[in-house]
Tab-separated table of C-alpha atoms in Angstrom:
chain	number	residue	atom	x	y	z
A	189	ILE	CA	0.000	0.000	0.000
A	190	ASP	CA	2.810	2.420	0.882
A	191	GLY	CA	4.992	1.309	-2.029
A	192	LEU	CA	7.392	-0.583	0.231
A	193	VAL	CA	8.074	-4.282	0.742
A	194	ILE	CA	10.117	-6.096	3.339
A	195	THR	CA	13.267	-7.459	1.696
A	196	ALA	CA	12.915	-10.796	3.485
A	197	ASN	CA	9.529	-11.292	1.842
A	198	ILE	CA	10.963	-11.170	-1.695
A	199	SER	CA	14.370	-12.767	-1.234
A	200	SER	CA	13.159	-16.068	-2.688
A	201	LEU	CA	10.928	-14.614	-5.424
A	202	THR	CA	11.874	-16.017	-8.843
A	203	THR	CA	9.349	-14.372	-11.164
A	204	LEU	CA	8.231	-10.749	-11.360
A	205	ASP	CA	5.738	-9.637	-14.012
A	206	VAL	CA	5.053	-5.903	-14.120
A	207	ASN	CA	4.213	-5.766	-17.806
A	208	THR	CA	2.408	-2.562	-18.904
A	209	LYS	CA	2.014	-1.010	-15.444
A	210	GLY	CA	3.051	2.576	-16.253
A	211	ILE	CA	6.301	2.189	-14.319
A	212	SER	CA	9.074	4.735	-14.885
A	213	SER	CA	11.605	3.295	-12.398
A	214	LEU	CA	12.513	-0.173	-11.087
A	215	THR	CA	14.838	1.068	-8.350
A	216	GLY	CA	14.982	-1.652	-5.714
A	217	ILE	CA	15.060	-4.512	-8.207
A	218	GLU	CA	18.581	-5.244	-6.940
A	219	ASP	CA	17.103	-6.852	-3.793
A	220	PHE	CA	15.288	-9.495	-5.875
A	221	THR	CA	18.442	-11.602	-5.882
A	222	ALA	CA	16.683	-14.913	-6.617
A	223	LEU	CA	14.868	-13.524	-9.641
A	224	THR	CA	15.106	-15.726	-12.745
A	225	THR	CA	12.328	-14.102	-14.807
A	226	LEU	CA	11.684	-10.373	-15.108
A	227	ILE	CA	8.918	-9.104	-17.375
A	228	CYS	CA	8.762	-5.309	-17.467
A	229	SER	CA	7.796	-4.557	-21.063
A	230	GLY	CA	5.441	-1.764	-22.072
A	231	ASN	CA	6.459	0.750	-19.442
A	232	SER	CA	8.389	4.048	-19.423
A	233	LEU	CA	11.741	2.847	-18.164
A	234	THR	CA	14.791	4.856	-19.207
A	235	SER	CA	17.304	2.793	-17.211
A	236	LEU	CA	17.513	-0.650	-15.641
A	237	ASP	CA	20.145	-1.840	-13.153
A	238	LEU	CA	20.375	-5.621	-13.109
A	239	SER	CA	23.883	-5.969	-11.689
A	240	SER	CA	22.612	-7.776	-8.558
A	241	ASN	CA	20.310	-10.155	-10.436
A	242	ALA	CA	22.861	-12.797	-11.405
A	243	ALA	CA	20.283	-15.610	-11.407
A	244	LEU	CA	18.226	-13.987	-14.179
A	245	THR	CA	17.594	-16.322	-17.123
A	246	ASP	CA	14.698	-14.557	-18.848
A	247	LEU	CA	14.604	-10.769	-19.277
A	248	ARG	CA	11.763	-9.057	-21.154
A	249	CYS	CA	12.091	-5.282	-21.226
A	250	SER	CA	10.711	-4.459	-24.663
A	251	VAL	CA	8.764	-1.290	-25.507
A	252	ASN	CA	10.347	1.080	-23.040
A	253	SER	CA	12.689	4.053	-23.489
A	254	LEU	CA	15.959	2.411	-22.525
A	255	THR	CA	19.012	4.162	-23.941
A	256	SER	CA	21.429	1.586	-22.517
A	257	LEU	CA	21.224	-1.928	-21.113
A	258	ASP	CA	24.021	-3.606	-19.162
A	259	VAL	CA	23.562	-7.385	-18.943
A	260	SER	CA	27.225	-8.226	-18.300
A	261	SER	CA	26.396	-9.556	-14.804
A	262	ASN	CA	23.538	-11.725	-16.056
A	263	THR	CA	25.619	-14.613	-17.354
A	264	ALA	CA	22.770	-17.131	-16.860
A	265	LEU	CA	20.520	-15.348	-19.361
A	266	THR	CA	19.006	-17.630	-21.979
A	267	GLY	CA	16.349	-15.222	-23.253
A	268	LEU	CA	16.779	-11.467	-23.816
A	269	TYR	CA	13.881	-9.459	-25.245
A	270	CYS	CA	14.665	-5.753	-25.552
A	271	ARG	CA	12.939	-4.721	-28.775
A	272	ILE	CA	11.589	-1.204	-29.385
A	273	ASN	CA	13.780	0.865	-27.135
A	274	ASP	CA	16.383	3.565	-27.819
A	275	LEU	CA	19.473	1.376	-27.654
A	276	THR	CA	22.458	2.435	-29.766
A	277	SER	CA	24.681	-0.394	-28.501
A	278	LEU	CA	24.233	-3.774	-26.840
A	279	ASP	CA	27.007	-5.943	-25.382
A	280	VAL	CA	26.045	-9.613	-25.027
A	281	SER	CA	29.568	-11.028	-24.989
A	282	SER	CA	29.161	-12.281	-21.379
A	283	ASN	CA	25.850	-14.000	-22.111
A	284	THR	CA	27.211	-17.249	-23.521
A	285	ALA	CA	24.100	-19.230	-22.479
A	286	LEU	CA	21.826	-17.021	-24.574
A	287	THR	CA	19.515	-18.960	-26.904
A	288	THR	CA	17.064	-16.174	-27.824
A	289	LEU	CA	17.983	-12.569	-28.576
A	290	ILE	CA	15.258	-10.159	-29.689
A	291	CYS	CA	16.662	-6.656	-30.114
A	292	SER	CA	14.636	-5.345	-33.045
A	293	GLY	CA	13.359	-1.785	-33.323
A	294	ASN	CA	16.349	-0.016	-31.818
A	295	SER	CA	19.165	2.105	-33.273
A	296	LEU	CA	21.946	-0.448	-33.185
A	297	THR	CA	24.725	0.098	-35.708
A	298	SER	CA	26.448	-3.169	-34.799
A	299	ILE	CA	25.847	-6.324	-32.781
A	300	ASP	CA	28.534	-8.865	-31.866
A	301	VAL	CA	27.096	-12.330	-31.319
A	302	SER	CA	30.317	-14.285	-31.798
A	303	SER	CA	30.281	-15.408	-28.135
A	304	ASN	CA	26.666	-16.555	-28.272
A	305	THR	CA	27.220	-19.967	-29.817
A	306	ALA	CA	24.026	-21.383	-28.261
A	307	LEU	CA	21.787	-18.888	-30.062
A	308	THR	CA	18.840	-20.462	-31.844
A	309	THR	CA	16.840	-17.269	-32.467
A	310	LEU	CA	18.257	-13.883	-33.429
A	311	ASP	CA	15.905	-11.030	-34.275
A	312	CYS	CA	17.686	-7.748	-34.989
A	313	TYR	CA	15.043	-6.392	-37.356
A	314	ASP	CA	14.723	-2.633	-37.919
A	315	ASN	CA	18.056	-1.293	-36.746
A	316	SER	CA	20.943	0.407	-38.576
A	317	LEU	CA	23.249	-2.568	-39.005
A	318	THR	CA	25.725	-2.382	-41.879
A	319	SER	CA	27.203	-5.819	-41.210
A	320	LEU	CA	26.255	-8.982	-39.355
A	321	ASP	CA	28.532	-11.941	-38.605
A	322	VAL	CA	26.637	-15.108	-37.644
A	323	SER	CA	29.400	-17.572	-38.545
A	324	SER	CA	29.770	-18.654	-34.886
A	325	ASN	CA	26.060	-19.246	-34.429
A	326	THR	CA	25.853	-22.716	-35.892
A	327	ALA	CA	22.770	-23.623	-33.777
A	328	LEU	CA	20.762	-20.753	-35.237
A	329	ASN	CA	17.416	-21.809	-36.700
A	330	GLU	CA	15.713	-18.416	-37.000
A	331	LEU	CA	17.390	-15.222	-38.208
A	332	ASN	CA	15.530	-11.972	-38.763
A	333	CYS	CA	17.719	-9.094	-39.920
A	334	GLU	CA	15.119	-7.234	-41.990
A	335	THR	CA	15.187	-3.476	-42.500
A	336	ASN	CA	18.838	-2.738	-41.942
A	337	SER	CA	21.620	-1.583	-44.263
A	338	LEU	CA	23.310	-4.905	-44.934
A	339	THR	CA	25.151	-5.233	-48.241
A	340	SER	CA	26.200	-8.837	-47.635
A	341	LEU	CA	25.075	-11.753	-45.498
A	342	ASP	CA	26.968	-15.028	-45.041
A	343	VAL	CA	24.797	-17.865	-43.707
A	344	SER	CA	26.980	-20.703	-44.993
A	345	SER	CA	27.772	-21.860	-41.439
A	346	ASN	CA	24.139	-21.893	-40.328
A	347	ASN	CA	23.150	-25.375	-41.456
A	348	ALA	CA	20.338	-25.577	-38.871
A	349	LEU	CA	18.619	-22.459	-40.193
A	350	THR	CA	14.923	-22.995	-40.941
A	351	GLU	CA	13.724	-19.382	-41.169
A	352	LEU	CA	15.615	-16.501	-42.770
A	353	TYR	CA	14.155	-13.003	-42.970
A	354	CYS	CA	16.451	-10.489	-44.654
A	355	ASN	CA	13.920	-8.214	-46.384
A	356	SER	CA	14.657	-4.545	-47.010
A	357	ASN	CA	18.425	-4.447	-47.055
A	358	SER	CA	20.897	-3.785	-49.879
A	359	LEU	CA	21.940	-7.351	-50.618
A	360	SER	CA	23.266	-7.900	-54.137
A	361	SER	CA	23.751	-11.644	-53.601
A	362	LEU	CA	22.506	-14.322	-51.235
A	363	ASP	CA	23.907	-17.850	-51.022
A	364	VAL	CA	21.550	-20.286	-49.286
A	365	SER	CA	23.017	-23.459	-50.792
A	366	SER	CA	24.180	-24.676	-47.357
A	367	ASN	CA	20.828	-24.115	-45.683
A	368	ASN	CA	19.154	-27.397	-46.578
A	369	ALA	CA	16.734	-27.179	-43.623
A	370	LEU	CA	15.344	-23.830	-44.712
A	371	THR	CA	11.526	-23.705	-44.788
A	372	SER	CA	10.964	-19.927	-44.973
A	373	LEU	CA	13.032	-17.476	-47.013
A	374	TYR	CA	12.072	-13.817	-47.089
A	375	CYS	CA	14.522	-11.705	-49.104
A	376	ARG	CA	12.146	-9.092	-50.531
A	377	ASN	CA	13.283	-5.566	-51.397
A	378	ASN	CA	16.982	-6.078	-52.014
A	379	ASP	CA	19.232	-5.818	-55.079
A	380	LEU	CA	19.381	-9.494	-55.985
A	381	THR	CA	19.926	-10.320	-59.663
A	382	SER	CA	19.915	-14.080	-59.119
A	383	LEU	CA	18.726	-16.515	-56.471
A	384	ASP	CA	19.523	-20.229	-56.357
A	385	VAL	CA	17.102	-22.205	-54.181
A	386	SER	CA	17.750	-25.610	-55.748
A	387	SER	CA	19.249	-26.947	-52.496
A	388	ASN	CA	16.339	-25.771	-50.366
A	389	THR	CA	14.006	-28.681	-50.983
A	390	SER	CA	12.150	-28.130	-47.668
A	391	LEU	CA	11.190	-24.582	-48.582
A	392	THR	CA	7.482	-23.806	-48.069
A	393	GLU	CA	7.580	-19.993	-48.223
A	394	LEU	CA	9.616	-17.923	-50.679
A	395	TRP	CA	9.263	-14.144	-50.763
A	396	CYS	CA	11.745	-12.654	-53.241
A	397	ALA	CA	9.712	-9.711	-54.531
A	398	ASP	CA	11.152	-6.265	-55.270
A	399	ASN	CA	14.509	-7.434	-56.592
A	400	ASP	CA	16.158	-7.549	-60.031
A	401	LEU	CA	15.682	-11.242	-60.774
A	402	THR	CA	15.549	-12.176	-64.457
A	403	SER	CA	14.951	-15.880	-63.796
A	404	LEU	CA	13.795	-18.084	-60.957
A	405	ASP	CA	13.985	-21.887	-60.870
A	406	VAL	CA	11.658	-23.407	-58.268
A	407	SER	CA	11.493	-26.896	-59.790
A	408	SER	CA	13.254	-28.424	-56.752
A	409	ASN	CA	10.955	-26.736	-54.242
A	410	THR	CA	8.106	-29.218	-54.370
A	411	ALA	CA	6.941	-28.352	-50.809
A	412	LEU	CA	6.417	-24.689	-51.691
A	413	THR	CA	3.043	-23.282	-50.582
A	414	SER	CA	3.685	-19.540	-51.052
A	415	LEU	CA	5.669	-17.908	-53.852
A	416	ILE	CA	5.757	-14.120	-53.820
A	417	CYS	CA	8.000	-12.850	-56.625
A	418	TYR	CA	6.350	-9.641	-57.801
A	419	SER	CA	8.306	-6.620	-59.058
A	420	ASN	CA	11.197	-8.384	-60.731
A	421	SER	CA	12.230	-8.844	-64.373
A	422	LEU	CA	11.089	-12.419	-64.868
A	423	THR	CA	10.297	-13.408	-68.461
A	424	SER	CA	9.195	-16.948	-67.595
A	425	LEU	CA	8.034	-18.870	-64.535
A	426	ASP	CA	7.526	-22.631	-64.363
A	427	VAL	CA	5.502	-23.747	-61.327
A	428	SER	CA	4.513	-27.166	-62.671
A	429	SER	CA	6.519	-28.928	-59.941
A	430	ASN	CA	4.974	-26.890	-57.132
A	431	THR	CA	1.759	-28.849	-56.704
A	432	ALA	CA	1.360	-27.762	-53.052
A	433	LEU	CA	1.339	-24.084	-54.009
A	434	ASN	CA	-1.658	-22.166	-52.674
A	435	ALA	CA	-0.479	-18.564	-53.125
A	436	LEU	CA	1.318	-17.076	-56.151
A	437	ASP	CA	1.983	-13.388	-56.645
A	438	CYS	CA	4.028	-12.729	-59.785
A	439	GLU	CA	2.669	-9.321	-60.789
A	440	ILE	CA	4.866	-6.605	-62.294
A	441	ASN	CA	7.193	-8.828	-64.287
A	442	SER	CA	7.613	-9.552	-67.998
A	443	LEU	CA	5.893	-12.925	-68.164
A	444	THR	CA	4.330	-13.857	-71.518
A	445	THR	CA	2.820	-17.187	-70.467
A	446	LEU	CA	1.678	-18.659	-67.161
A	447	ASP	CA	0.283	-22.139	-66.596
A	448	VAL	CA	-1.045	-23.020	-63.129
A	449	SER	CA	-3.310	-25.853	-64.264
A	450	GLY	CA	-1.224	-28.351	-62.306
A	451	ASN	CA	-1.358	-26.332	-59.082
A	452	THR	CA	-4.503	-27.912	-57.707
A	453	ALA	CA	-4.115	-26.333	-54.240
A	454	LEU	CA	-3.849	-22.786	-55.602
A	455	ILE	CA	-6.405	-20.344	-54.180
A	456	TYR	CA	-4.565	-16.993	-54.544
A	457	LEU	CA	-3.216	-15.737	-57.869
A	458	TRP	CA	-2.014	-12.233	-58.698
A	459	CYS	CA	-0.417	-11.975	-62.142
A	460	SER	CA	-1.318	-8.438	-63.167
A	461	SER	CA	1.039	-6.046	-64.971
A	462	ASN	CA	2.867	-8.567	-67.121
A	463	SER	CA	2.934	-9.214	-70.877
A	464	LEU	CA	0.785	-12.319	-70.780
A	465	THR	CA	-0.647	-13.692	-73.995
A	466	SER	CA	-1.509	-17.058	-72.447
A	467	LEU	CA	-2.914	-17.853	-68.995
A	468	ASN	CA	-4.161	-21.275	-67.909
A	469	VAL	CA	-5.907	-21.302	-64.526
A	470	LYS	CA	-7.869	-24.492	-65.160
A	471	ASN	CA	-6.687	-26.312	-62.020
A	472	GLY	CA	-9.963	-27.894	-60.842
A	473	ASN	CA	-10.012	-25.650	-57.781
A	474	ASN	CA	-11.290	-22.329	-59.144
A	475	THR	CA	-14.339	-22.186	-56.861
A	476	ASN	CA	-12.067	-22.185	-53.803
A	477	PHE	CA	-10.051	-19.175	-54.947
A	478	THR	CA	-9.934	-16.297	-52.489
A	479	TYR	CA	-8.300	-13.847	-54.904
A	480	PHE	CA	-7.612	-13.579	-58.630
A	481	ASN	CA	-6.162	-10.625	-60.553
A	482	ALA	CA	-4.914	-10.644	-64.150
A	483	THR	CA	-5.351	-6.970	-65.051
A	484	SER	CA	-2.881	-4.888	-67.055
A	485	ASN	CA	-2.088	-7.629	-69.551
A	486	PRO	CA	-3.205	-5.892	-72.760
A	487	ASP	CA	-2.419	-8.845	-75.045
A	488	LEU	CA	-4.244	-11.416	-72.934
A	489	PHE	CA	-7.471	-12.248	-74.739
A	490	CYS	CA	-8.318	-15.720	-73.486
A	491	ILE	CA	-7.994	-17.161	-69.955
A	492	GLU	CA	-8.532	-20.883	-69.532
A	493	VAL	CA	-10.647	-21.764	-66.464
A	494	ASP	CA	-12.751	-24.523	-64.894
A	495	ASP	CA	-16.120	-22.843	-65.377
A	496	VAL	CA	-16.653	-19.902	-67.733
A	497	ALA	CA	-19.875	-18.710	-66.084
A	498	TYR	CA	-18.403	-18.854	-62.579
A	499	SER	CA	-15.217	-17.023	-63.528
A	500	THR	CA	-17.076	-14.380	-65.542
A	501	THR	CA	-19.291	-13.611	-62.549
A	502	THR	CA	-16.727	-13.957	-59.754
A	503	TRP	CA	-13.357	-12.995	-61.227
A	504	THR	CA	-13.828	-9.426	-62.426
A	505	ASN	CA	-10.182	-8.375	-62.149
A	506	ILE	CA	-9.333	-8.816	-65.836
A	507	ASP	CA	-8.901	-6.373	-68.706
A	508	ALA	CA	-11.899	-5.310	-70.758
A	509	GLY	CA	-10.641	-7.260	-73.780
A	510	ALA	CA	-10.065	-10.537	-71.931
A	511	SER	CA	-12.559	-13.375	-71.581
A	512	TYR	CA	-12.746	-16.857	-70.111
A	513	SER	CA	-12.811	-20.165	-71.961
A	514	LEU	CA	-12.710	-23.880	-71.201
A	515	ASP	CA	-10.107	-24.353	-73.922
A	516	CYS	CA	-8.163	-21.401	-75.258
A	517	ASN	CA	-6.274	-23.621	-77.699
A	518	THR	CA	-9.407	-24.171	-79.754
A	519	SER	CA	-10.877	-20.707	-79.293
A	520	LEU	CA	-9.142	-18.747	-82.028
A	521	SER	CA	-6.767	-20.738	-84.153
A	522	ILE	CA	-4.843	-17.719	-85.408
A	523	GLU	CA	-1.856	-16.124	-83.765
A	524	THR	CA	-2.758	-12.928	-81.961
A	525	ILE	CA	0.149	-10.522	-82.281
A	526	LYS	CA	0.847	-6.832	-82.080
A	527	VAL	CA	1.018	-5.317	-85.531
A	528	ASN	CA	2.136	-1.906	-86.700
A	529	ASN	CA	1.169	-2.147	-90.363
A	530	TYR	CA	-2.489	-1.255	-89.863
A	531	SER	CA	-4.778	0.315	-87.310
A	532	LEU	CA	-8.431	-0.027	-86.307
A	533	TYR	CA	-10.676	2.823	-85.265
A	534	PRO	CA	-12.725	3.495	-83.315
A	535	ASN	CA	-12.151	0.725	-80.815
A	536	PRO	CA	-14.499	0.230	-78.948
A	537	VAL	CA	-16.820	0.512	-81.940
A	538	LYS	CA	-20.547	1.259	-82.040
A	539	ASP	CA	-21.568	1.407	-85.712
A	540	TYR	CA	-18.653	1.247	-88.147
A	541	LEU	CA	-15.127	-0.083	-87.763
A	542	ASN	CA	-12.479	1.392	-90.038
A	543	ILE	CA	-9.286	-0.342	-91.148
A	544	SER	CA	-6.400	1.956	-91.989
A	545	LEU	CA	-3.578	0.245	-93.887
A	546	ASN	CA	-0.013	1.446	-94.130
A	547	GLU	CA	1.360	2.374	-97.539
A	548	GLY	CA	1.997	-0.622	-99.769
A	549	LEU	CA	-0.622	-2.847	-98.162
A	550	GLU	CA	-3.747	-4.121	-99.861
A	551	LEU	CA	-6.683	-5.652	-98.021
A	552	LYS	CA	-7.620	-9.135	-99.141
A	553	ARG	CA	-10.113	-9.993	-96.417
A	554	ALA	CA	-11.185	-8.979	-92.908
A	555	THR	CA	-12.836	-11.663	-90.794
A	556	ILE	CA	-14.461	-11.245	-87.386
A	557	TYR	CA	-14.536	-14.156	-84.917
A	558	ASN	CA	-16.078	-14.459	-81.470
A	559	THR	CA	-14.005	-15.603	-78.478
A	560	LEU	CA	-14.831	-19.239	-79.260
A	561	GLY	CA	-13.286	-18.922	-82.691
A	562	GLN	CA	-16.611	-18.995	-84.520
A	563	LEU	CA	-16.915	-17.012	-87.748
A	564	ILE	CA	-19.189	-13.981	-87.352
A	565	PHE	CA	-18.589	-11.828	-90.414
A	566	SER	CA	-16.242	-11.582	-93.401
A	567	THR	CA	-15.696	-8.723	-95.841
A	568	GLU	CA	-13.258	-7.151	-98.275
A	569	ASN	CA	-14.202	-3.597	-97.306
A	570	LEU	CA	-12.099	-1.254	-95.206
A	571	LYS	CA	-15.242	0.065	-93.514
A	572	ILE	CA	-17.198	-2.590	-91.616
A	573	ASN	CA	-20.802	-2.192	-90.471
A	574	THR	CA	-21.061	-3.673	-86.961
A	575	THR	CA	-24.610	-2.637	-86.135
A	576	ASN	CA	-25.904	-6.171	-86.623
A	577	ILE	CA	-23.257	-7.772	-84.394
A	578	ALA	CA	-24.099	-8.288	-80.726
A	579	SER	CA	-22.124	-6.342	-78.136
A	580	GLY	CA	-19.058	-8.086	-76.817
A	581	ILE	CA	-15.407	-8.921	-77.373
A	582	TYR	CA	-14.305	-10.176	-80.790
A	583	TYR	CA	-11.169	-10.785	-82.802
A	584	ILE	CA	-10.624	-9.424	-86.279
A	585	GLU	CA	-8.233	-11.200	-88.600
A	586	VAL	CA	-6.890	-8.841	-91.248
A	587	GLU	CA	-5.346	-10.484	-94.299
A	588	THR	CA	-3.252	-8.270	-96.565
A	589	ASN	CA	-0.822	-8.881	-99.392
A	590	LYS	CA	1.883	-9.109	-96.681
A	591	GLY	CA	0.165	-11.767	-94.548
A	592	LYS	CA	-2.313	-12.173	-91.694
A	593	SER	CA	-2.548	-10.875	-88.160
A	594	ALA	CA	-5.281	-10.429	-85.579
A	595	LYS	CA	-6.409	-7.803	-83.135
A	596	LYS	CA	-8.988	-7.608	-80.413
A	597	ILE	CA	-12.030	-5.339	-80.761
A	598	LEU	CA	-14.870	-4.391	-78.481
A	599	ILE	CA	-18.294	-3.846	-80.007
A	600	GLU	CA	-20.604	-1.754	-77.837
């Protein structure tokens, strides 16, 4: 009641939990000499003297305003949680028994963990680290060094590593060939131009978005459930071996074809902003999809699906010129390509569609097909009356003295 306690009454106390109590000072903690667990997170502490608490094994002082933390006397510590403070340095060289170190959300410019050979978890996310040496931490199975300023990261000695989070750094290369136990790899928002995951056969999660990858081979990663590789420079992506995949985000690349028909567990697909001309989503699981987006693929006319009516009603995130089909291979049997030797206007068209040929070209025939490849109309005129054609998406095959090509039109 008066804020005091008899020392004899707390001399054998091993656990003290004062989490989120609005405390600004823990003066007197030195008399808790038997303390093994101290939980004081979520307060307003600016300092913490633990020099008399040699028995401490678990210290949780996250979300305070600590500018320094001296744990040199706490040699029995196995768990240290000091995230979201104002620490600019942290010396854990005396804490050789440490297995868990969570020091994220501070202002650390360096952290020396060479003495902490028992470490299994290291989370130094959101600091100002320019280098990180984990070569001595061979027992490490989780490493989170996201949002720092690392230009290199050597994890070749960390054979036990199962989770690696190194997003938002400046890594130009990343060698994970020694990390055969790896199940989660998050290396988003770096400067990677290549990534070899052929040795990581246990991988279930791969986030490599926002890099400069031109290719990505995931044929060995048959356990993969999530592949997030958006914002790269991929021109092809083969996921035929990834039958367990349930989430694929490959938007903002340069993919021309994508076939996920063999990915029967897939329920999330984002492939917008590519150069797709072919997309096969007929995987027998379309009705279980939670998200589908194929917008910003101007040359994608036909998308192969399980059920045309279902997809047309449910999957609205496609371009105006795209449509669904059970079999795109038999829809329009002509090659749809970009051409520069003629133009169509207006498009969309209401009444008349005009064909403007470049100099030297002569029209032989213009043929309009629906999205199923059925003949709708054929003419030799450069001006086509479309008033008798039902509204919808069509293809027009223009045959000139230089050959054939097709374009997509929308009749309103």
